């Protein structure tokens, strides 16, 4: 009873910005954590950022600290990822995810492609 749908991906130049959106439905508000992951070609899926619905707990991968910001709108059941100063190595499929803690996520969206060109 949890559905996650990402949008906002696209092609941007190095140094540009993108805002990804995750529309949550069902019982998503019952989840303690909402997060973003990404997967580059030939690599394993990696953690990017996470937040609680209250915003009391936030964490980021070292590679995106200072550049990416995760936020949420509880009333609209939306989770966002603001990405700035994008680099080619940020290229990949970005997934919205939900879980209960310990960085163990069990609900996933289908992903949205982000491509950063030089």
PDB file of N, CA and C in Angstrom, residues 1-94:
ATOM      1  N   UNK A   1       0.819  -1.214   0.000  1.00  0.00           N
ATOM      2  CA  UNK A   1       0.000   0.000   0.000  1.00  0.00           C
ATOM      3  C   UNK A   1       0.852   1.263   0.000  1.00  0.00           C
ATOM      4  N   UNK A   2       2.059   1.185  -0.534  1.00  0.00           N
ATOM      5  CA  UNK A   2       2.941   2.332  -0.692  1.00  0.00           C
ATOM      6  C   UNK A   2       3.366   2.407  -2.151  1.00  0.00           C
ATOM      7  N   UNK A   3       3.185   3.570  -2.747  1.00  0.00           N
ATOM      8  CA  UNK A   3       3.598   3.794  -4.123  1.00  0.00           C
ATOM      9  C   UNK A   3       4.429   5.061  -4.192  1.00  0.00           C
ATOM     10  N   UNK A   4       5.524   4.997  -4.916  1.00  0.00           N
ATOM     11  CA  UNK A   4       6.429   6.127  -5.068  1.00  0.00           C
ATOM     12  C   UNK A   4       6.681   6.354  -6.552  1.00  0.00           C
ATOM     13  N   UNK A   5       6.534   7.592  -6.986  1.00  0.00           N
ATOM     14  CA  UNK A   5       6.716   7.938  -8.394  1.00  0.00           C
ATOM     15  C   UNK A   5       7.623   9.149  -8.504  1.00  0.00           C
ATOM     16  N   UNK A   6       8.760   8.971  -9.171  1.00  0.00           N
ATOM     17  CA  UNK A   6       9.719  10.055  -9.338  1.00  0.00           C
ATOM     18  C   UNK A   6       9.459  10.831 -10.623  1.00  0.00           C
ATOM     19  N   UNK A   7       9.892  12.081 -10.624  1.00  0.00           N
ATOM     20  CA  UNK A   7       9.833  12.908 -11.817  1.00  0.00           C
ATOM     21  C   UNK A   7      10.871  14.015 -11.689  1.00  0.00           C
ATOM     22  N   UNK A   8      11.146  14.705 -12.783  1.00  0.00           N
ATOM     23  CA  UNK A   8      12.045  15.838 -12.758  1.00  0.00           C
ATOM     24  C   UNK A   8      13.421  15.592 -13.325  1.00  0.00           C
ATOM     25  N   UNK A   9      13.715  14.371 -13.709  1.00  0.00           N
ATOM     26  CA  UNK A   9      15.008  14.078 -14.287  1.00  0.00           C
ATOM     27  C   UNK A   9      15.157  14.701 -15.659  1.00  0.00           C
ATOM     28  N   UNK A  10      16.383  14.713 -16.148  1.00  0.00           N
ATOM     29  CA  UNK A  10      16.635  15.288 -17.456  1.00  0.00           C
ATOM     30  C   UNK A  10      18.110  15.457 -17.723  1.00  0.00           C
ATOM     31  N   UNK A  11      18.403  16.212 -18.766  1.00  0.00           N
ATOM     32  CA  UNK A  11      19.777  16.484 -19.179  1.00  0.00           C
ATOM     33  C   UNK A  11      20.166  17.897 -18.782  1.00  0.00           C
ATOM     34  N   UNK A  12      21.278  18.016 -18.073  1.00  0.00           N
ATOM     35  CA  UNK A  12      21.784  19.324 -17.670  1.00  0.00           C
ATOM     36  C   UNK A  12      23.287  19.386 -17.889  1.00  0.00           C
ATOM     37  N   UNK A  13      23.803  20.595 -17.981  1.00  0.00           N
ATOM     38  CA  UNK A  13      25.233  20.794 -18.131  1.00  0.00           C
ATOM     39  C   UNK A  13      25.927  20.802 -16.781  1.00  0.00           C
ATOM     40  N   UNK A  14      27.206  20.529 -16.790  1.00  0.00           N
ATOM     41  CA  UNK A  14      27.994  20.594 -15.573  1.00  0.00           C
ATOM     42  C   UNK A  14      27.811  21.956 -14.906  1.00  0.00           C
ATOM     43  N   UNK A  15      27.572  21.936 -13.599  1.00  0.00           N
ATOM     44  CA  UNK A  15      27.351  23.163 -12.858  1.00  0.00           C
ATOM     45  C   UNK A  15      25.896  23.569 -12.765  1.00  0.00           C
ATOM     46  N   UNK A  16      25.038  22.881 -13.486  1.00  0.00           N
ATOM     47  CA  UNK A  16      23.625  23.195 -13.487  1.00  0.00           C
ATOM     48  C   UNK A  16      22.888  22.617 -12.302  1.00  0.00           C
ATOM     49  N   UNK A  17      21.577  22.810 -12.300  1.00  0.00           N
ATOM     50  CA  UNK A  17      20.729  22.365 -11.197  1.00  0.00           C
ATOM     51  C   UNK A  17      19.513  21.614 -11.701  1.00  0.00           C
ATOM     52  N   UNK A  18      19.016  20.726 -10.872  1.00  0.00           N
ATOM     53  CA  UNK A  18      17.787  20.000 -11.127  1.00  0.00           C
ATOM     54  C   UNK A  18      17.069  19.779  -9.805  1.00  0.00           C
ATOM     55  N   UNK A  19      15.759  19.712  -9.876  1.00  0.00           N
ATOM     56  CA  UNK A  19      14.955  19.380  -8.714  1.00  0.00           C
ATOM     57  C   UNK A  19      14.136  18.146  -9.019  1.00  0.00           C
ATOM     58  N   UNK A  20      14.403  17.081  -8.298  1.00  0.00           N
ATOM     59  CA  UNK A  20      13.654  15.847  -8.454  1.00  0.00           C
ATOM     60  C   UNK A  20      12.496  15.816  -7.470  1.00  0.00           C
ATOM     61  N   UNK A  21      11.389  15.219  -7.905  1.00  0.00           N
ATOM     62  CA  UNK A  21      10.212  15.106  -7.059  1.00  0.00           C
ATOM     63  C   UNK A  21       9.818  13.646  -6.915  1.00  0.00           C
ATOM     64  N   UNK A  22       9.299  13.311  -5.751  1.00  0.00           N
ATOM     65  CA  UNK A  22       8.790  11.975  -5.481  1.00  0.00           C
ATOM     66  C   UNK A  22       7.385  12.116  -4.923  1.00  0.00           C
ATOM     67  N   UNK A  23       6.414  11.626  -5.665  1.00  0.00           N
ATOM     68  CA  UNK A  23       5.030  11.641  -5.221  1.00  0.00           C
ATOM     69  C   UNK A  23       4.737  10.330  -4.507  1.00  0.00           C
ATOM     70  N   UNK A  24       4.402  10.423  -3.235  1.00  0.00           N
ATOM     71  CA  UNK A  24       4.119   9.243  -2.430  1.00  0.00           C
ATOM     72  C   UNK A  24       2.620   9.086  -2.228  1.00  0.00           C
ATOM     73  N   UNK A  25       2.170   7.860  -2.128  1.00  0.00           N
ATOM     74  CA  UNK A  25       0.765   7.593  -1.898  1.00  0.00           C
ATOM     75  C   UNK A  25       0.616   6.358  -1.022  1.00  0.00           C
ATOM     76  N   UNK A  26      -0.618   6.062  -0.655  1.00  0.00           N
ATOM     77  CA  UNK A  26      -0.870   4.931   0.219  1.00  0.00           C
ATOM     78  C   UNK A  26      -0.474   5.258   1.645  1.00  0.00           C
ATOM     79  N   UNK A  27       0.228   4.332   2.279  1.00  0.00           N
ATOM     80  CA  UNK A  27       0.625   4.496   3.673  1.00  0.00           C
ATOM     81  C   UNK A  27       2.062   4.995   3.822  1.00  0.00           C
ATOM     82  N   UNK A  28       2.521   5.781   2.878  1.00  0.00           N
ATOM     83  CA  UNK A  28       3.899   6.261   2.906  1.00  0.00           C
ATOM     84  C   UNK A  28       4.212   7.080   4.154  1.00  0.00           C
ATOM     85  N   UNK A  29       3.237   7.807   4.675  1.00  0.00           N
ATOM     86  CA  UNK A  29       3.471   8.620   5.867  1.00  0.00           C
ATOM     87  C   UNK A  29       3.742   7.773   7.104  1.00  0.00           C
ATOM     88  N   UNK A  30       3.455   6.487   7.033  1.00  0.00           N
ATOM     89  CA  UNK A  30       3.747   5.586   8.136  1.00  0.00           C
ATOM     90  C   UNK A  30       5.217   5.171   8.161  1.00  0.00           C
ATOM     91  N   UNK A  31       5.935   5.446   7.083  1.00  0.00           N
ATOM     92  CA  UNK A  31       7.347   5.123   7.010  1.00  0.00           C
ATOM     93  C   UNK A  31       8.166   6.164   7.771  1.00  0.00           C
ATOM     94  N   UNK A  32       9.192   5.713   8.469  1.00  0.00           N
ATOM     95  CA  UNK A  32      10.017   6.625   9.255  1.00  0.00           C
ATOM     96  C   UNK A  32      10.983   7.424   8.406  1.00  0.00           C
ATOM     97  N   UNK A  33      11.455   6.833   7.322  1.00  0.00           N
ATOM     98  CA  UNK A  33      12.452   7.477   6.491  1.00  0.00           C
ATOM     99  C   UNK A  33      12.068   7.462   5.029  1.00  0.00           C
ATOM    100  N   UNK A  34      12.358   8.577   4.367  1.00  0.00           N
ATOM    101  CA  UNK A  34      12.251   8.672   2.925  1.00  0.00           C
ATOM    102  C   UNK A  34      13.628   9.061   2.410  1.00  0.00           C
ATOM    103  N   UNK A  35      14.039   8.447   1.331  1.00  0.00           N
ATOM    104  CA  UNK A  35      15.382   8.705   0.842  1.00  0.00           C
ATOM    105  C   UNK A  35      15.501   8.706  -0.663  1.00  0.00           C
ATOM    106  N   UNK A  36      16.682   9.079  -1.112  1.00  0.00           N
ATOM    107  CA  UNK A  36      17.034   9.058  -2.514  1.00  0.00           C
ATOM    108  C   UNK A  36      18.291   8.222  -2.707  1.00  0.00           C
ATOM    109  N   UNK A  37      18.265   7.390  -3.711  1.00  0.00           N
ATOM    110  CA  UNK A  37      19.408   6.588  -4.107  1.00  0.00           C
ATOM    111  C   UNK A  37      19.670   6.825  -5.583  1.00  0.00           C
ATOM    112  N   UNK A  38      20.836   6.441  -6.047  1.00  0.00           N
ATOM    113  CA  UNK A  38      21.137   6.552  -7.464  1.00  0.00           C
ATOM    114  C   UNK A  38      21.993   5.376  -7.902  1.00  0.00           C
ATOM    115  N   UNK A  39      21.935   5.095  -9.187  1.00  0.00           N
ATOM    116  CA  UNK A  39      22.706   4.004  -9.746  1.00  0.00           C
ATOM    117  C   UNK A  39      23.285   4.425 -11.087  1.00  0.00           C
ATOM    118  N   UNK A  40      24.599   4.426 -11.163  1.00  0.00           N
ATOM    119  CA  UNK A  40      25.291   4.737 -12.400  1.00  0.00           C
ATOM    120  C   UNK A  40      25.527   3.444 -13.180  1.00  0.00           C
ATOM    121  N   UNK A  41      25.705   3.530 -14.497  1.00  0.00           N
ATOM    122  CA  UNK A  41      25.951   2.332 -15.300  1.00  0.00           C
ATOM    123  C   UNK A  41      27.149   1.539 -14.785  1.00  0.00           C
ATOM    124  N   UNK A  42      26.960   0.245 -14.595  1.00  0.00           N
ATOM    125  CA  UNK A  42      28.043  -0.617 -14.145  1.00  0.00           C
ATOM    126  C   UNK A  42      28.354  -0.542 -12.664  1.00  0.00           C
ATOM    127  N   UNK A  43      27.573   0.217 -11.907  1.00  0.00           N
ATOM    128  CA  UNK A  43      27.815   0.351 -10.482  1.00  0.00           C
ATOM    129  C   UNK A  43      26.598  -0.078  -9.674  1.00  0.00           C
ATOM    130  N   UNK A  44      26.839  -0.340  -8.401  1.00  0.00           N
ATOM    131  CA  UNK A  44      25.754  -0.689  -7.501  1.00  0.00           C
ATOM    132  C   UNK A  44      24.981   0.562  -7.108  1.00  0.00           C
ATOM    133  N   UNK A  45      23.750   0.365  -6.734  1.00  0.00           N
ATOM    134  CA  UNK A  45      22.935   1.462  -6.254  1.00  0.00           C
ATOM    135  C   UNK A  45      23.552   2.033  -4.982  1.00  0.00           C
ATOM    136  N   UNK A  46      23.612   3.349  -4.871  1.00  0.00           N
ATOM    137  CA  UNK A  46      24.223   3.983  -3.714  1.00  0.00           C
ATOM    138  C   UNK A  46      23.288   4.990  -3.053  1.00  0.00           C
ATOM    139  N   UNK A  47      23.462   5.121  -1.763  1.00  0.00           N
ATOM    140  CA  UNK A  47      22.698   6.061  -0.968  1.00  0.00           C
ATOM    141  C   UNK A  47      23.090   7.488  -1.310  1.00  0.00           C
ATOM    142  N   UNK A  48      22.091   8.371  -1.376  1.00  0.00           N
ATOM    143  CA  UNK A  48      22.331   9.785  -1.658  1.00  0.00           C
ATOM    144  C   UNK A  48      21.925  10.662  -0.483  1.00  0.00           C
ATOM    145  N   UNK A  49      20.680  10.527  -0.031  1.00  0.00           N
ATOM    146  CA  UNK A  49      20.176  11.359   1.053  1.00  0.00           C
ATOM    147  C   UNK A  49      18.930  10.733   1.658  1.00  0.00           C
ATOM    148  N   UNK A  50      18.625  11.085   2.898  1.00  0.00           N
ATOM    149  CA  UNK A  50      17.404  10.618   3.528  1.00  0.00           C
ATOM    150  C   UNK A  50      16.906  11.625   4.541  1.00  0.00           C
ATOM    151  N   UNK A  51      15.622  11.537   4.845  1.00  0.00           N
ATOM    152  CA  UNK A  51      14.996  12.400   5.833  1.00  0.00           C
ATOM    153  C   UNK A  51      13.824  11.677   6.462  1.00  0.00           C
ATOM    154  N   UNK A  52      13.485  12.076   7.683  1.00  0.00           N
ATOM    155  CA  UNK A  52      12.227  11.650   8.274  1.00  0.00           C
ATOM    156  C   UNK A  52      11.157  12.613   7.804  1.00  0.00           C
ATOM    157  N   UNK A  53       9.905  12.225   7.926  1.00  0.00           N
ATOM    158  CA  UNK A  53       8.831  13.131   7.540  1.00  0.00           C
ATOM    159  C   UNK A  53       8.816  14.382   8.412  1.00  0.00           C
ATOM    160  N   UNK A  54       9.313  14.274   9.645  1.00  0.00           N
ATOM    161  CA  UNK A  54       9.367  15.426  10.539  1.00  0.00           C
ATOM    162  C   UNK A  54      10.550  16.339  10.239  1.00  0.00           C
ATOM    163  N   UNK A  55      11.523  15.833   9.509  1.00  0.00           N
ATOM    164  CA  UNK A  55      12.714  16.601   9.220  1.00  0.00           C
ATOM    165  C   UNK A  55      13.729  16.606  10.346  1.00  0.00           C
ATOM    166  N   UNK A  56      13.499  15.798  11.378  1.00  0.00           N
ATOM    167  CA  UNK A  56      14.383  15.783  12.536  1.00  0.00           C
ATOM    168  C   UNK A  56      15.665  14.995  12.295  1.00  0.00           C
ATOM    169  N   UNK A  57      15.673  14.168  11.293  1.00  0.00           N
ATOM    170  CA  UNK A  57      16.848  13.381  10.954  1.00  0.00           C
ATOM    171  C   UNK A  57      17.130  13.499   9.462  1.00  0.00           C
ATOM    172  N   UNK A  58      18.296  13.984   9.135  1.00  0.00           N
ATOM    173  CA  UNK A  58      18.716  14.092   7.754  1.00  0.00           C
ATOM    174  C   UNK A  58      20.149  13.610   7.623  1.00  0.00           C
ATOM    175  N   UNK A  59      20.454  12.986   6.526  1.00  0.00           N
ATOM    176  CA  UNK A  59      21.818  12.580   6.261  1.00  0.00           C
ATOM    177  C   UNK A  59      22.072  12.579   4.761  1.00  0.00           C
ATOM    178  N   UNK A  60      23.342  12.743   4.408  1.00  0.00           N
ATOM    179  CA  UNK A  60      23.746  12.817   3.017  1.00  0.00           C
ATOM    180  C   UNK A  60      25.008  12.010   2.785  1.00  0.00           C
ATOM    181  N   UNK A  61      25.140  11.508   1.584  1.00  0.00           N
ATOM    182  CA  UNK A  61      26.393  10.892   1.197  1.00  0.00           C
ATOM    183  C   UNK A  61      27.460  11.979   1.121  1.00  0.00           C
ATOM    184  N   UNK A  62      28.693  11.628   1.458  1.00  0.00           N
ATOM    185  CA  UNK A  62      29.769  12.608   1.441  1.00  0.00           C
ATOM    186  C   UNK A  62      29.930  13.266   0.065  1.00  0.00           C
ATOM    187  N   UNK A  63      29.661  12.518  -0.974  1.00  0.00           N
ATOM    188  CA  UNK A  63      29.859  13.013  -2.321  1.00  0.00           C
ATOM    189  C   UNK A  63      28.888  14.120  -2.724  1.00  0.00           C
ATOM    190  N   UNK A  64      27.790  14.274  -1.986  1.00  0.00           N
ATOM    191  CA  UNK A  64      26.792  15.278  -2.352  1.00  0.00           C
ATOM    192  C   UNK A  64      26.595  16.341  -1.294  1.00  0.00           C
ATOM    193  N   UNK A  65      27.257  16.232  -0.168  1.00  0.00           N
ATOM    194  CA  UNK A  65      27.104  17.219   0.902  1.00  0.00           C
ATOM    195  C   UNK A  65      27.468  18.610   0.406  1.00  0.00           C
ATOM    196  N   UNK A  66      26.608  19.568   0.735  1.00  0.00           N
ATOM    197  CA  UNK A  66      26.826  20.935   0.315  1.00  0.00           C
ATOM    198  C   UNK A  66      26.279  21.251  -1.051  1.00  0.00           C
ATOM    199  N   UNK A  67      25.892  20.224  -1.803  1.00  0.00           N
ATOM    200  CA  UNK A  67      25.362  20.426  -3.148  1.00  0.00           C
ATOM    201  C   UNK A  67      23.906  19.995  -3.279  1.00  0.00           C
ATOM    202  N   UNK A  68      23.539  18.931  -2.585  1.00  0.00           N
ATOM    203  CA  UNK A  68      22.179  18.398  -2.656  1.00  0.00           C
ATOM    204  C   UNK A  68      21.439  18.693  -1.357  1.00  0.00           C
ATOM    205  N   UNK A  69      20.133  18.895  -1.462  1.00  0.00           N
ATOM    206  CA  UNK A  69      19.289  19.108  -0.300  1.00  0.00           C
ATOM    207  C   UNK A  69      18.011  18.298  -0.444  1.00  0.00           C
ATOM    208  N   UNK A  70      17.686  17.526   0.578  1.00  0.00           N
ATOM    209  CA  UNK A  70      16.443  16.777   0.582  1.00  0.00           C
ATOM    210  C   UNK A  70      15.426  17.535   1.433  1.00  0.00           C
ATOM    211  N   UNK A  71      14.213  17.630   0.955  1.00  0.00           N
ATOM    212  CA  UNK A  71      13.151  18.239   1.737  1.00  0.00           C
ATOM    213  C   UNK A  71      11.833  17.540   1.427  1.00  0.00           C
ATOM    214  N   UNK A  72      10.796  17.925   2.143  1.00  0.00           N
ATOM    215  CA  UNK A  72       9.525  17.234   1.980  1.00  0.00           C
ATOM    216  C   UNK A  72       8.345  18.156   2.255  1.00  0.00           C
ATOM    217  N   UNK A  73       7.204  17.769   1.747  1.00  0.00           N
ATOM    218  CA  UNK A  73       5.944  18.452   1.979  1.00  0.00           C
ATOM    219  C   UNK A  73       4.972  17.382   2.433  1.00  0.00           C
ATOM    220  N   UNK A  74       4.766  17.288   3.738  1.00  0.00           N
ATOM    221  CA  UNK A  74       3.944  16.213   4.293  1.00  0.00           C
ATOM    222  C   UNK A  74       2.496  16.275   3.812  1.00  0.00           C
ATOM    223  N   UNK A  75       1.943  17.485   3.723  1.00  0.00           N
ATOM    224  CA  UNK A  75       0.552  17.639   3.316  1.00  0.00           C
ATOM    225  C   UNK A  75       0.315  17.103   1.913  1.00  0.00           C
ATOM    226  N   UNK A  76       1.300  17.270   1.052  1.00  0.00           N
ATOM    227  CA  UNK A  76       1.186  16.803  -0.328  1.00  0.00           C
ATOM    228  C   UNK A  76       1.823  15.435  -0.534  1.00  0.00           C
ATOM    229  N   UNK A  77       2.419  14.903   0.525  1.00  0.00           N
ATOM    230  CA  UNK A  77       3.114  13.620   0.463  1.00  0.00           C
ATOM    231  C   UNK A  77       4.165  13.625  -0.649  1.00  0.00           C
ATOM    232  N   UNK A  78       4.966  14.665  -0.639  1.00  0.00           N
ATOM    233  CA  UNK A  78       6.011  14.828  -1.637  1.00  0.00           C
ATOM    234  C   UNK A  78       7.382  14.888  -0.974  1.00  0.00           C
ATOM    235  N   UNK A  79       8.359  14.324  -1.629  1.00  0.00           N
ATOM    236  CA  UNK A  79       9.748  14.393  -1.203  1.00  0.00           C
ATOM    237  C   UNK A  79      10.559  14.922  -2.372  1.00  0.00           C
ATOM    238  N   UNK A  80      11.465  15.861  -2.103  1.00  0.00           N
ATOM    239  CA  UNK A  80      12.220  16.506  -3.156  1.00  0.00           C
ATOM    240  C   UNK A  80      13.717  16.337  -2.952  1.00  0.00           C
ATOM    241  N   UNK A  81      14.431  16.416  -4.037  1.00  0.00           N
ATOM    242  CA  UNK A  81      15.883  16.434  -3.991  1.00  0.00           C
ATOM    243  C   UNK A  81      16.355  17.591  -4.855  1.00  0.00           C
ATOM    244  N   UNK A  82      16.839  18.648  -4.200  1.00  0.00           N
ATOM    245  CA  UNK A  82      17.395  19.794  -4.903  1.00  0.00           C
ATOM    246  C   UNK A  82      18.872  19.516  -5.167  1.00  0.00           C
ATOM    247  N   UNK A  83      19.249  19.534  -6.420  1.00  0.00           N
ATOM    248  CA  UNK A  83      20.615  19.225  -6.809  1.00  0.00           C
ATOM    249  C   UNK A  83      21.236  20.446  -7.475  1.00  0.00           C
ATOM    250  N   UNK A  84      22.373  20.876  -6.960  1.00  0.00           N
ATOM    251  CA  UNK A  84      23.098  22.014  -7.493  1.00  0.00           C
ATOM    252  C   UNK A  84      24.542  21.634  -7.780  1.00  0.00           C
ATOM    253  N   UNK A  85      25.211  22.477  -8.553  1.00  0.00           N
ATOM    254  CA  UNK A  85      26.614  22.246  -8.909  1.00  0.00           C
ATOM    255  C   UNK A  85      26.819  20.818  -9.406  1.00  0.00           C
ATOM    256  N   UNK A  86      25.977  20.405 -10.316  1.00  0.00           N
ATOM    257  CA  UNK A  86      26.007  19.030 -10.798  1.00  0.00           C
ATOM    258  C   UNK A  86      27.275  18.720 -11.577  1.00  0.00           C
ATOM    259  N   UNK A  87      27.728  17.504 -11.425  1.00  0.00           N
ATOM    260  CA  UNK A  87      28.929  17.007 -12.070  1.00  0.00           C
ATOM    261  C   UNK A  87      28.602  15.786 -12.915  1.00  0.00           C
ATOM    262  N   UNK A  88      29.420  15.473 -13.907  1.00  0.00           N
ATOM    263  CA  UNK A  88      29.168  14.279 -14.724  1.00  0.00           C
ATOM    264  C   UNK A  88      29.034  13.010 -13.882  1.00  0.00           C
ATOM    265  N   UNK A  89      29.763  12.917 -12.793  1.00  0.00           N
ATOM    266  CA  UNK A  89      29.695  11.737 -11.943  1.00  0.00           C
ATOM    267  C   UNK A  89      28.381  11.619 -11.182  1.00  0.00           C
ATOM    268  N   UNK A  90      27.541  12.651 -11.249  1.00  0.00           N
ATOM    269  CA  UNK A  90      26.212  12.577 -10.664  1.00  0.00           C
ATOM    270  C   UNK A  90      25.230  11.873 -11.591  1.00  0.00           C
ATOM    271  N   UNK A  91      25.649  11.576 -12.791  1.00  0.00           N
ATOM    272  CA  UNK A  91      24.794  10.915 -13.770  1.00  0.00           C
ATOM    273  C   UNK A  91      24.348   9.545 -13.281  1.00  0.00           C
ATOM    274  N   UNK A  92      23.081   9.247 -13.477  1.00  0.00           N
ATOM    275  CA  UNK A  92      22.561   7.952 -13.089  1.00  0.00           C
ATOM    276  C   UNK A  92      21.048   7.961 -12.999  1.00  0.00           C
ATOM    277  N   UNK A  93      20.500   6.828 -12.640  1.00  0.00           N
ATOM    278  CA  UNK A  93      19.073   6.734 -12.395  1.00  0.00           C
ATOM    279  C   UNK A  93      18.839   6.998 -10.916  1.00  0.00           C
ATOM    280  N   UNK A  94      17.972   7.937 -10.627  1.00  0.00           N
ATOM    281  CA  UNK A  94      17.684   8.313  -9.247  1.00  0.00           C
ATOM    282  C   UNK A  94      16.370   7.706  -8.802  1.00  0.00           C
TER     283      UNK A  94
END
